[in-house]
Tab-separated table of C-alpha atoms and ligand atoms in Angstrom:
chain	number	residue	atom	x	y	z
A	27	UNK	CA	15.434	7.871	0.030
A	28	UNK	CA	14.035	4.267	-0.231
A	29	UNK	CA	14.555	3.127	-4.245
A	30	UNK	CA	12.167	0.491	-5.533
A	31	UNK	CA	13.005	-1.634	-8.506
A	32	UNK	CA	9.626	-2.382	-10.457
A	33	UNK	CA	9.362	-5.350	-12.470
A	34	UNK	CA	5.879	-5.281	-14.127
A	35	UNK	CA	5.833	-8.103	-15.748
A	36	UNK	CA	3.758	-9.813	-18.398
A	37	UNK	CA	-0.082	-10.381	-17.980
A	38	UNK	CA	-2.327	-8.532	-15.359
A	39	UNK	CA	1.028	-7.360	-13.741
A	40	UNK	CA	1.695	-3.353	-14.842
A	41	UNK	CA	-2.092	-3.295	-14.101
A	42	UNK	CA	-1.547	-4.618	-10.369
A	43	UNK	CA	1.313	-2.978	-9.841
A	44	UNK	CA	0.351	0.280	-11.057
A	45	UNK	CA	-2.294	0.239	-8.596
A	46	UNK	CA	0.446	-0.987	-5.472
A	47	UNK	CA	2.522	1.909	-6.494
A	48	UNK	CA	-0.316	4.782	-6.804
A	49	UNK	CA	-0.907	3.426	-3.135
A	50	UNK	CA	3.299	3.443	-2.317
A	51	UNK	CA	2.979	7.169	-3.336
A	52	UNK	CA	-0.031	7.952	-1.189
A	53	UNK	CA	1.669	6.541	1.750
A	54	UNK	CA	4.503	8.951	1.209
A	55	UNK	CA	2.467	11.867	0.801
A	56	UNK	CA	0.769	10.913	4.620
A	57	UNK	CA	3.887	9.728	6.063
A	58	UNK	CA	6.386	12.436	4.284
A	59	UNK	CA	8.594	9.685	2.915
A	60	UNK	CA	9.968	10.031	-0.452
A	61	UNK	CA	10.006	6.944	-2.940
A	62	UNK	CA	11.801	6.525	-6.344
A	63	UNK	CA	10.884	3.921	-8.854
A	64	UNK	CA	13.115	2.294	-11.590
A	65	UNK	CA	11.309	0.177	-13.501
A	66	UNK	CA	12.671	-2.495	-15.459
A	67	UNK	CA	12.111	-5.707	-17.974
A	68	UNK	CA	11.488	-9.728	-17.147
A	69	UNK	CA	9.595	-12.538	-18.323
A	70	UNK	CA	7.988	-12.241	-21.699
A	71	UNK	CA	8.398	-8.771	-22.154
A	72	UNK	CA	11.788	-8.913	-21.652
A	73	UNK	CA	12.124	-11.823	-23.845
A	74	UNK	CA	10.104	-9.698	-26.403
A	75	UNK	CA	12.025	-6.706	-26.252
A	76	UNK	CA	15.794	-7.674	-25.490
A	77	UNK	CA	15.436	-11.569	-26.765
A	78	UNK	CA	15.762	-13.035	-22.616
A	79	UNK	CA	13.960	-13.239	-19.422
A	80	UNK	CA	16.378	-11.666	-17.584
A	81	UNK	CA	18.386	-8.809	-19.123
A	82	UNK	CA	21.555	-7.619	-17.302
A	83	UNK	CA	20.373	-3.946	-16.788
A	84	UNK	CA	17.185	-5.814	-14.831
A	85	UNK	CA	19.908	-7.442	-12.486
A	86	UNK	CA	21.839	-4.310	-11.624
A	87	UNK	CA	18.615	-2.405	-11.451
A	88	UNK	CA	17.893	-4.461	-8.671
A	89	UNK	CA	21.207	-4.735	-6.878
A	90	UNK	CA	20.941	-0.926	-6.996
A	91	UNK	CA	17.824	-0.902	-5.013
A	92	UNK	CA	16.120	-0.677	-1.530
A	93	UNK	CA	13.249	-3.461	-2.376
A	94	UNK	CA	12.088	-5.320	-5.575
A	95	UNK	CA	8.191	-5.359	-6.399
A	96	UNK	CA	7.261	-7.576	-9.062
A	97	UNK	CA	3.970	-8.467	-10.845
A	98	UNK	CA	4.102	-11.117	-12.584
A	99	UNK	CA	5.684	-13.150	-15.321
A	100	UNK	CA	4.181	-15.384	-18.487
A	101	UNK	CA	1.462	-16.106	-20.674
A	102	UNK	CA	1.106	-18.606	-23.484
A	103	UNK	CA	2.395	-16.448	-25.820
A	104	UNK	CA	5.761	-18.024	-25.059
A	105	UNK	CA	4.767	-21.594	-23.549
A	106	UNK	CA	6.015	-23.009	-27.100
A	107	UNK	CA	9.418	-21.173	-26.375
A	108	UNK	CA	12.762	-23.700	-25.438
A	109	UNK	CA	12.401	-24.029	-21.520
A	110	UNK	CA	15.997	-21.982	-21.262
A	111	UNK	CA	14.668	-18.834	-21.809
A	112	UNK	CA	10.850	-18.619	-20.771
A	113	UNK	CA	9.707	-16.463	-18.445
A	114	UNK	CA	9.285	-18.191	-15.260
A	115	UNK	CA	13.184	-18.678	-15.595
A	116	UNK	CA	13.597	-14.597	-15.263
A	117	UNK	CA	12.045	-15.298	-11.848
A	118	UNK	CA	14.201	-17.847	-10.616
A	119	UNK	CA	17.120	-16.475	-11.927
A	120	UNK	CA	16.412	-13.033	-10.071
A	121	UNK	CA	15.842	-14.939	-6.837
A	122	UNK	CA	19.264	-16.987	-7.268
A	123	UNK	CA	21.058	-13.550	-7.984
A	124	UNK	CA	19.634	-11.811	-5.202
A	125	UNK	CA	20.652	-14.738	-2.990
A	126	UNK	CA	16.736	-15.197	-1.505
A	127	UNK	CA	16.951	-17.930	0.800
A	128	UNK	CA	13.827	-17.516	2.863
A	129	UNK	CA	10.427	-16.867	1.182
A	130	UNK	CA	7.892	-15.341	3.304
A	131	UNK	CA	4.106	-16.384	2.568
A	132	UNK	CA	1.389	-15.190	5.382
A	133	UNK	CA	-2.196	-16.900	4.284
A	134	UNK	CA	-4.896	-14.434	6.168
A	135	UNK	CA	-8.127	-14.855	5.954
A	136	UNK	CA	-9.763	-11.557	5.731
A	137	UNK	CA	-13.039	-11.447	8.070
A	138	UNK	CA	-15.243	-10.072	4.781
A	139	UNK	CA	-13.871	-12.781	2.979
A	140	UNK	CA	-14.945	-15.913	5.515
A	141	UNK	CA	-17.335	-17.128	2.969
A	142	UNK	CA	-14.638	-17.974	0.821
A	143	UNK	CA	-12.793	-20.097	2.899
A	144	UNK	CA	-12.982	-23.317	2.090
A	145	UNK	CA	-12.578	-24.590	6.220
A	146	UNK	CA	-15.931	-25.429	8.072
A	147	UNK	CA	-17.487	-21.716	8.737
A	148	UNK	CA	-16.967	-22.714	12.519
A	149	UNK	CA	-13.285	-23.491	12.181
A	150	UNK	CA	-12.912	-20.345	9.535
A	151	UNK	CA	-14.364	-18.561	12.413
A	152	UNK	CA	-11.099	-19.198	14.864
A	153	UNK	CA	-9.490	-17.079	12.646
A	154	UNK	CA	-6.517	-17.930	9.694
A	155	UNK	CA	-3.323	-15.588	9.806
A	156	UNK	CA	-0.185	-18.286	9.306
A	157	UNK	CA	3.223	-17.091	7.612
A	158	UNK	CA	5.003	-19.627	6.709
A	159	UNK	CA	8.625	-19.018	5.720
A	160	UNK	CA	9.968	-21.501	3.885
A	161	UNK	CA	13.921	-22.243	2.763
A	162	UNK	CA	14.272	-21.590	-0.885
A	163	UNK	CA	17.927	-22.407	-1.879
A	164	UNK	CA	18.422	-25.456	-0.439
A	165	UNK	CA	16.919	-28.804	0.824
A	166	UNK	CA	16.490	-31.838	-1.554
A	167	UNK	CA	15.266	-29.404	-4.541
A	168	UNK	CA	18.978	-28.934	-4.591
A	169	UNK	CA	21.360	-31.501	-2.963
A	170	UNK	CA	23.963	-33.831	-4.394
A	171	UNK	CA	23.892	-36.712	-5.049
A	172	UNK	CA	20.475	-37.080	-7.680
A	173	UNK	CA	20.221	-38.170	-10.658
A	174	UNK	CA	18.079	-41.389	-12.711
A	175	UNK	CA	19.805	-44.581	-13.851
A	176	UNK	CA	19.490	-48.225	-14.375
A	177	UNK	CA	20.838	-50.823	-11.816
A	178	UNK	CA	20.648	-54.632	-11.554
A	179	UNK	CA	17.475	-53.903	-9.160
A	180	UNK	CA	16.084	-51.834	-12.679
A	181	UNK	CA	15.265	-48.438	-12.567
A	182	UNK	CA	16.145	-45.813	-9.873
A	183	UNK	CA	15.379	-42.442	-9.441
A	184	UNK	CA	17.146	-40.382	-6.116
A	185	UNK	CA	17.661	-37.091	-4.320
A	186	UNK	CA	19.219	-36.069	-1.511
A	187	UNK	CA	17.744	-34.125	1.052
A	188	UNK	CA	20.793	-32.008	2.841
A	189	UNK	CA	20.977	-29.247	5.391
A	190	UNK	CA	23.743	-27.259	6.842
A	191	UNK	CA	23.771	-25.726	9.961
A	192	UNK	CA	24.422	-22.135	8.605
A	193	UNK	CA	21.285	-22.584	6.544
A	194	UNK	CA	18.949	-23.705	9.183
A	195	UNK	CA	20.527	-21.030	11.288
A	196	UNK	CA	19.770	-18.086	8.988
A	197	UNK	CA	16.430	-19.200	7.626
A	198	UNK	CA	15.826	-19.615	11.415
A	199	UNK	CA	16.786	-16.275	12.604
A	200	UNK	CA	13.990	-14.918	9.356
A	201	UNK	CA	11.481	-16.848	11.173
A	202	UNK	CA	12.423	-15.499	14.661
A	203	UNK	CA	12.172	-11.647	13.600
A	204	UNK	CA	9.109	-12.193	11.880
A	205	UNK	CA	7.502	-13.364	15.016
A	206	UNK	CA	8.437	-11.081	16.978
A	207	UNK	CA	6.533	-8.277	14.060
A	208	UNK	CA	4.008	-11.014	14.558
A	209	UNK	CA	2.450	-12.827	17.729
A	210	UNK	CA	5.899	-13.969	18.661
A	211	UNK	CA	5.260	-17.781	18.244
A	212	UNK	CA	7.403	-20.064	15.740
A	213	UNK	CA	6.507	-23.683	15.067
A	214	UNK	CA	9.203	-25.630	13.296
A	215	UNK	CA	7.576	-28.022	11.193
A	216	UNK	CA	9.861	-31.218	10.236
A	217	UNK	CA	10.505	-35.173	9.890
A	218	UNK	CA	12.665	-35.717	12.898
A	219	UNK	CA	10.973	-39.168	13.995
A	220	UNK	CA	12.452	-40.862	10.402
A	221	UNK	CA	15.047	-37.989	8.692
A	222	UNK	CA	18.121	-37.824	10.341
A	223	UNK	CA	18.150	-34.246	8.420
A	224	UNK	CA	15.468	-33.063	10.540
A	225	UNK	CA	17.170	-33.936	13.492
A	226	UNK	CA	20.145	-31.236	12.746
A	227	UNK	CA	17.470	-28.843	11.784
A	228	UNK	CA	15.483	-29.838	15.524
A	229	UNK	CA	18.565	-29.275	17.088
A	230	UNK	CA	20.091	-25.774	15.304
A	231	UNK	CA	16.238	-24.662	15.261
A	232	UNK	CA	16.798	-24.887	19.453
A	233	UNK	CA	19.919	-23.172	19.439
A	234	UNK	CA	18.210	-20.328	17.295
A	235	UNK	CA	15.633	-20.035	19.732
A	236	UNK	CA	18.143	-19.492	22.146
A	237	UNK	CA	18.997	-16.202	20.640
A	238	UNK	CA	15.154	-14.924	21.313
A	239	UNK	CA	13.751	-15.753	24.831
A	240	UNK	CA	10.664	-13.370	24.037
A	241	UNK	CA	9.677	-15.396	20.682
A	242	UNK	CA	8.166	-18.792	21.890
A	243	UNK	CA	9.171	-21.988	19.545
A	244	UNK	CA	7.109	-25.652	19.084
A	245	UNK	CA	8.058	-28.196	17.203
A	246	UNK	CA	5.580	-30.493	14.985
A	247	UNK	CA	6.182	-33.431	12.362
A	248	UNK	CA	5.061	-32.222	8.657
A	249	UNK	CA	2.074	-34.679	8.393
A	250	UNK	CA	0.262	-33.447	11.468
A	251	UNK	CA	1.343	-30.079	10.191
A	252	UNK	CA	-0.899	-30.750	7.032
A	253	UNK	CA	-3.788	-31.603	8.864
A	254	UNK	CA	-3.377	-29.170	11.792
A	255	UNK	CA	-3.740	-26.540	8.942
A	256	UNK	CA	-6.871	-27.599	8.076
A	257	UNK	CA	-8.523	-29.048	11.396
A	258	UNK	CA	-7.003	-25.569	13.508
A	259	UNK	CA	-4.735	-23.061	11.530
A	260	UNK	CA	-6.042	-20.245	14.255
A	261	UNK	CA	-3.121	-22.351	16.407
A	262	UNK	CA	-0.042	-21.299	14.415
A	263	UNK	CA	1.410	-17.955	13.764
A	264	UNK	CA	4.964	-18.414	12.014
A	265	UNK	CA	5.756	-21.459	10.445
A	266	UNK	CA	9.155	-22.362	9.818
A	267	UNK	CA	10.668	-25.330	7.414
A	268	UNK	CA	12.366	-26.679	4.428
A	269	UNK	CA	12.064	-26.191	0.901
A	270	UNK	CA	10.126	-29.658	0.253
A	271	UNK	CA	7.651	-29.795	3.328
A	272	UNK	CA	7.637	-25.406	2.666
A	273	UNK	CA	6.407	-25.465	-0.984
A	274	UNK	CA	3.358	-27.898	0.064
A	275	UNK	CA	2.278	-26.021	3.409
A	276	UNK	CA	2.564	-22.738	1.741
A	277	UNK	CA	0.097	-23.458	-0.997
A	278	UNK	CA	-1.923	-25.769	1.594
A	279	UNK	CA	-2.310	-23.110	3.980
A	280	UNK	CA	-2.655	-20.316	1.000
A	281	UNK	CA	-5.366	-22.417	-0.994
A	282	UNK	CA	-7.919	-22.874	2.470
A	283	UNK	CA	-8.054	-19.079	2.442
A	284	UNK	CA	-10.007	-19.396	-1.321
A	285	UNK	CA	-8.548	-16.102	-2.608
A	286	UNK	CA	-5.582	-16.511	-4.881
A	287	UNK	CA	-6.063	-12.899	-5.687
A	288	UNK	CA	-5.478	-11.815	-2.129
A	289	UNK	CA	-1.949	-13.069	-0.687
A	290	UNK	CA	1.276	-11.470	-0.937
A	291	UNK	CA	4.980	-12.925	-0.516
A	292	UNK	CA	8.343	-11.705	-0.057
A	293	UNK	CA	11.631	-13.260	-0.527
A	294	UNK	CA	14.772	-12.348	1.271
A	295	UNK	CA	18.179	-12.430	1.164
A	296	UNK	CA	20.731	-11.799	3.495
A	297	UNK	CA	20.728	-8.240	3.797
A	298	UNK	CA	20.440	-7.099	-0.144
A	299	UNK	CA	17.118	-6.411	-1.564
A	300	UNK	CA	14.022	-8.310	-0.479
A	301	UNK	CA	11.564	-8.865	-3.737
A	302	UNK	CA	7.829	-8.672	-3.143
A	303	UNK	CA	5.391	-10.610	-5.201
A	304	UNK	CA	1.546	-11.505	-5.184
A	305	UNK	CA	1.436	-15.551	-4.519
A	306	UNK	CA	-0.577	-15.759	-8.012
A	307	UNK	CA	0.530	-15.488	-11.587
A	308	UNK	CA	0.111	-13.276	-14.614
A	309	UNK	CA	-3.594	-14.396	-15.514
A	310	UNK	CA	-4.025	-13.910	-19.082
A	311	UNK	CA	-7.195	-14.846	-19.186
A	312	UNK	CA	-8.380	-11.629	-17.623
A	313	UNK	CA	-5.017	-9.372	-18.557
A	314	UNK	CA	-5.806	-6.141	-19.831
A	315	UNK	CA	-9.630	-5.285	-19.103
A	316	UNK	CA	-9.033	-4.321	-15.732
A	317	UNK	CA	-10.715	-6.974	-13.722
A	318	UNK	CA	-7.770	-8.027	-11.912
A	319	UNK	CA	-7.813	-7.824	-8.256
A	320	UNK	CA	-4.511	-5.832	-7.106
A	321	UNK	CA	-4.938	-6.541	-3.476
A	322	UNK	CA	-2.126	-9.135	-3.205
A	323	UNK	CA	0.027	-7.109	-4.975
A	324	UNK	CA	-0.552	-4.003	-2.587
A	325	UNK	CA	-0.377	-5.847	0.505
A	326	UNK	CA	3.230	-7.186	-1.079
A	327	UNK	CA	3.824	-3.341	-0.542
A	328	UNK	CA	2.863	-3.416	3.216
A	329	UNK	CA	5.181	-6.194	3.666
A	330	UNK	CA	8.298	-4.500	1.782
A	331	UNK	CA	7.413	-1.648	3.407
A	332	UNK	CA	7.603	-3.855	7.228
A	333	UNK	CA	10.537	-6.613	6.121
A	334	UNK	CA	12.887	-3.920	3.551
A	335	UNK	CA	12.372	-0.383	4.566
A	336	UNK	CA	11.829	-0.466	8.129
A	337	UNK	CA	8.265	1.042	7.937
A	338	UNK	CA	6.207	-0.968	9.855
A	339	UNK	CA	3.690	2.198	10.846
A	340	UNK	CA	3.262	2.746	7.381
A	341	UNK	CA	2.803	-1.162	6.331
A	342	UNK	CA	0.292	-1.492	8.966
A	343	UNK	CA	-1.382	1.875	7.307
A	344	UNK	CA	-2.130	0.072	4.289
A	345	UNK	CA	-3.507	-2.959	5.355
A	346	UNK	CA	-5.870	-1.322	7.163
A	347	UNK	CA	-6.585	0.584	3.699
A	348	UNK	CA	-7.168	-3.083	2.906
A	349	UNK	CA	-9.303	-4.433	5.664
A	350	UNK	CA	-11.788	-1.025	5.480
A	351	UNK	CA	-11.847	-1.311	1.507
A	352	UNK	CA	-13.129	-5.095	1.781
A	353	UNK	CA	-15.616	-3.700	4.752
A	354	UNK	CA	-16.690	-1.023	2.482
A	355	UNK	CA	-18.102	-4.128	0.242
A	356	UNK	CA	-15.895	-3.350	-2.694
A	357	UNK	CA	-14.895	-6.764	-4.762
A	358	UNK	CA	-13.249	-7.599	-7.936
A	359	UNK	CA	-14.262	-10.548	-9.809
A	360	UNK	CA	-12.222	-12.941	-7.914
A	361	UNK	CA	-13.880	-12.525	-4.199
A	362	UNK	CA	-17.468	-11.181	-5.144
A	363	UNK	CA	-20.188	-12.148	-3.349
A	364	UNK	CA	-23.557	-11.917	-3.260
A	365	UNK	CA	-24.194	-8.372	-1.693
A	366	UNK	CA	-21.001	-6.942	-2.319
A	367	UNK	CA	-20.258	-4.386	-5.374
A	368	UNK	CA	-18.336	-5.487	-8.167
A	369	UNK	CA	-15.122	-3.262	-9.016
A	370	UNK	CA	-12.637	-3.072	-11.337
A	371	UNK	CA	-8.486	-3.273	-10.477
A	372	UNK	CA	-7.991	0.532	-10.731
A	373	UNK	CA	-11.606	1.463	-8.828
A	374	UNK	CA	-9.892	-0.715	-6.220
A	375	UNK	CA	-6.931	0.907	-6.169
A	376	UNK	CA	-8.899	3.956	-6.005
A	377	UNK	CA	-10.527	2.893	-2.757
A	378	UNK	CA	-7.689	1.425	-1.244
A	379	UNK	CA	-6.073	5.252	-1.594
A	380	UNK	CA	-9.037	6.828	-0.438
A	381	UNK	CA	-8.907	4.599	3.062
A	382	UNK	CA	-4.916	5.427	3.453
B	29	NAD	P1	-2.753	-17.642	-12.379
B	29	NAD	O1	-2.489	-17.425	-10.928
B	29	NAD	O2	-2.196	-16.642	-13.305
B	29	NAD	O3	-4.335	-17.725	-12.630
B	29	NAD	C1	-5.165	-18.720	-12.051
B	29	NAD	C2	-6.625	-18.212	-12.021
B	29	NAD	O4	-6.734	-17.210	-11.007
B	29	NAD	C3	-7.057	-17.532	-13.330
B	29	NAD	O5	-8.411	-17.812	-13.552
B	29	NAD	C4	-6.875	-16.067	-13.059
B	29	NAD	O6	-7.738	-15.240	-13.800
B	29	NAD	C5	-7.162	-15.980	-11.565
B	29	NAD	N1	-6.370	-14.910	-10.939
B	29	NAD	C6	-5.033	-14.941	-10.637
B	29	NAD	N2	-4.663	-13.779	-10.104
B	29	NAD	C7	-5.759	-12.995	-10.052
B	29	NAD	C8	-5.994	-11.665	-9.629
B	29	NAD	N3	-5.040	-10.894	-9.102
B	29	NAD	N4	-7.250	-11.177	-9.750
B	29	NAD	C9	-8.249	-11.913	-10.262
B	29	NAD	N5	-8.079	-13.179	-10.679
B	29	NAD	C10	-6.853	-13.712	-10.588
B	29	NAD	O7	-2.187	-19.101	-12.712
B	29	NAD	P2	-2.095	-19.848	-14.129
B	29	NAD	O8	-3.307	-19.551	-14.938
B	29	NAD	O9	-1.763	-21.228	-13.793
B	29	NAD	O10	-0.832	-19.216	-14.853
B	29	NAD	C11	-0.882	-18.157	-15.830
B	29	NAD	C12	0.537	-17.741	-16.173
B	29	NAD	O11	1.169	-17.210	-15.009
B	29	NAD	C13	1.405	-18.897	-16.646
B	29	NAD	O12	2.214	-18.438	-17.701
B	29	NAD	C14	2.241	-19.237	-15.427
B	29	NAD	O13	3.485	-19.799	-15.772
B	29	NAD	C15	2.424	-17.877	-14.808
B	29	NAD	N6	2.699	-17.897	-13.353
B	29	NAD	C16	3.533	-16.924	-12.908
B	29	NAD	C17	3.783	-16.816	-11.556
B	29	NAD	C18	4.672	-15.703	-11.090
B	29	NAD	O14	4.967	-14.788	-11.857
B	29	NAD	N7	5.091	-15.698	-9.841
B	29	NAD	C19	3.180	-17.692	-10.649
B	29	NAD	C20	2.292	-18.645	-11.143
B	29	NAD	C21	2.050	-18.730	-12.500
């Protein structure tokens, strides 16, 4: 019996998630799968209640479980709080105790939603559905030597961007299987005509491929990545790279879509729980008067449901809930348009169940 570990969060997240988890429940009722839920504390509330981001019970809680599915954390409420214990770091720390290496973050542009996009309407036409799985843990975000200091020259700043071939390996073989749940393409994106880096990661990337004749990989250089993104993203389907060159083509590729409020992400580990998360934070500015849109948050579900808990029939159930909700012409605040009816996040949720 799959066990999910809830973290609600601060903000608009126990309204999201509520919704993501009436929908969880509706897709066991069809599919005769039984969930269970333990829900427990991080970010603000936690700091609130137990006086950290990150309580200990919240880390075993998720240890214990199948999947993670998390709202989201923070609020300006505790901005003015030391930087040790804010929110965000409840976030980080779960991922670094969960061992997440690879974060998972497919930009779709939904066909009602074209109008959004902010691509030429003939390009947004082609078509946007890009996942881009990105290393987390490693990379020059974390590598040794950095540091700032003063030499004869005057001031210098470094980092060191390092890979091993076990981590290119395993972040590979992520990309690889979720190709082959895809359209069974990779594209490793990279800076092998200047980094010697990117030359080991060229080189382990072809070895990986290796290991999965039916998944077809390309390799591209990270500035004609950024522009192919923009000029044709109908040509990629998984794209694969480091933490650096990852965190700037996932929010590229997730901004062009125009809807924040739509994209979901998963991080995982090597074989402990995967945690689920929409790409978009707590947004106080609308917390609490059900406006938010809870759409990223249950298509998060669809992909725990495909990446952690083996369910892809079931994952693929709700985003069709998704697709014929939009079609429907139902919109929170975020995505309406003219012609569409507005909604609020539980009348959403309500359709969403109602299509599943
Ligand atoms: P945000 O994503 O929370 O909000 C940006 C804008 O998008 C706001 O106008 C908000 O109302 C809107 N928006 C976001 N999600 C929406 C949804 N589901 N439906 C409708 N509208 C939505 O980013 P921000 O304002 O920069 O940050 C607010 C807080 O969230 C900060 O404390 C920040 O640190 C935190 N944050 C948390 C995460 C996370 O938990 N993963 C990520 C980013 C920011």
């Amino acid at each position: 019996m799959p066990k999910i570990c809830v973290l609600d969060g601060d903000g608009i997240g126990p309204e999201i998630v509520a919704q993501a988890l009436r929908v969880l429940e509706r897709i066991g009722e069809r599919f005769g799968r039984t969930f269970t839920f333990e829900h427990a504390l991080i970010g603000g509330c936690a700091i609130d209640a137990v006086g950290g981001p990150l309580p200990e019970e919240t880390v075993n809680a998720c240890r214990g479980s199948h999947a993670v599915l998390l709202g989201a954390v923070g609020g300006p409420q505790w901005d003015d709080l030391d930087p040790a214990i804010r929110p965000e770091k409840g976030l980080l720390g779960i991922r670094k105790e969960l061992g997440l290496f690879a974060n998972l973050r497919p930009a779709r542009l939904f066909r009602e939603l074209q109008d959004a996009c902010y691509l030429r309407p003939d390009i947004a036409e082609k078509g946007l559905d890009v996942m881009v799985v990105r290393e987390l843990t490693g990379g020059i975000y974390f590598g040794e030597p950095r540091g700032e200091e003063t030499r004869d020259t005057g001031r210098v700043g470094y980092n060191t961007m390092i890979y091993h071939e076990h981590e290119i390996r395993r972040i590979g073989r992520v990309a690889f299987e979720a190709a082959r749940k895809r359209r069974g393409r990779v594209c490793s994106v990279d800076k092998a005509n200047v980094l010697d880096v990117s030359r080991v990661w060229r080189a382990v990337m072809r070895e990986v491929a290796q290991e999965y004749p039916d998944v077809e990989l390309s390799e591209m250089y990270v500035d004609n990545a950024a522009m192919q993104l923009v000029r044709d993203p109908s040509q990629f389907d998984v794209v694969v790279t480091g933490n650096l060159f990852g965190d700037v083509l996932s929010d590229e590729a997730a901004a062009i879509t125009g809807s924040i409020g739509m994209l979901p992400s998963a991080s995982l580990g090597d074989g402990g729980p995967g945690l689920y998360e929409p790409i978009h934070g707590s947004a106080p500015d609308i917390a609490g008067q059900n406006k938010a849109n809870p759409l990223a948050t249950i298509l998060s579900v669809a992909m725990m449901l495909r990446h952690s808990l083996g369910m892809p029939e079931e994952a693929d159930a709700v985003e069709r809930a998704v697709e014929t909700t939009l079609s429907q012409g139902l919109r929170t605040g975020d995505i309406l348009q003219p012609g569409t009816r507005a909604v609020g996040c539980a009348e959403m949720g309500d359709a969403v169940l109602a299509c599943v």
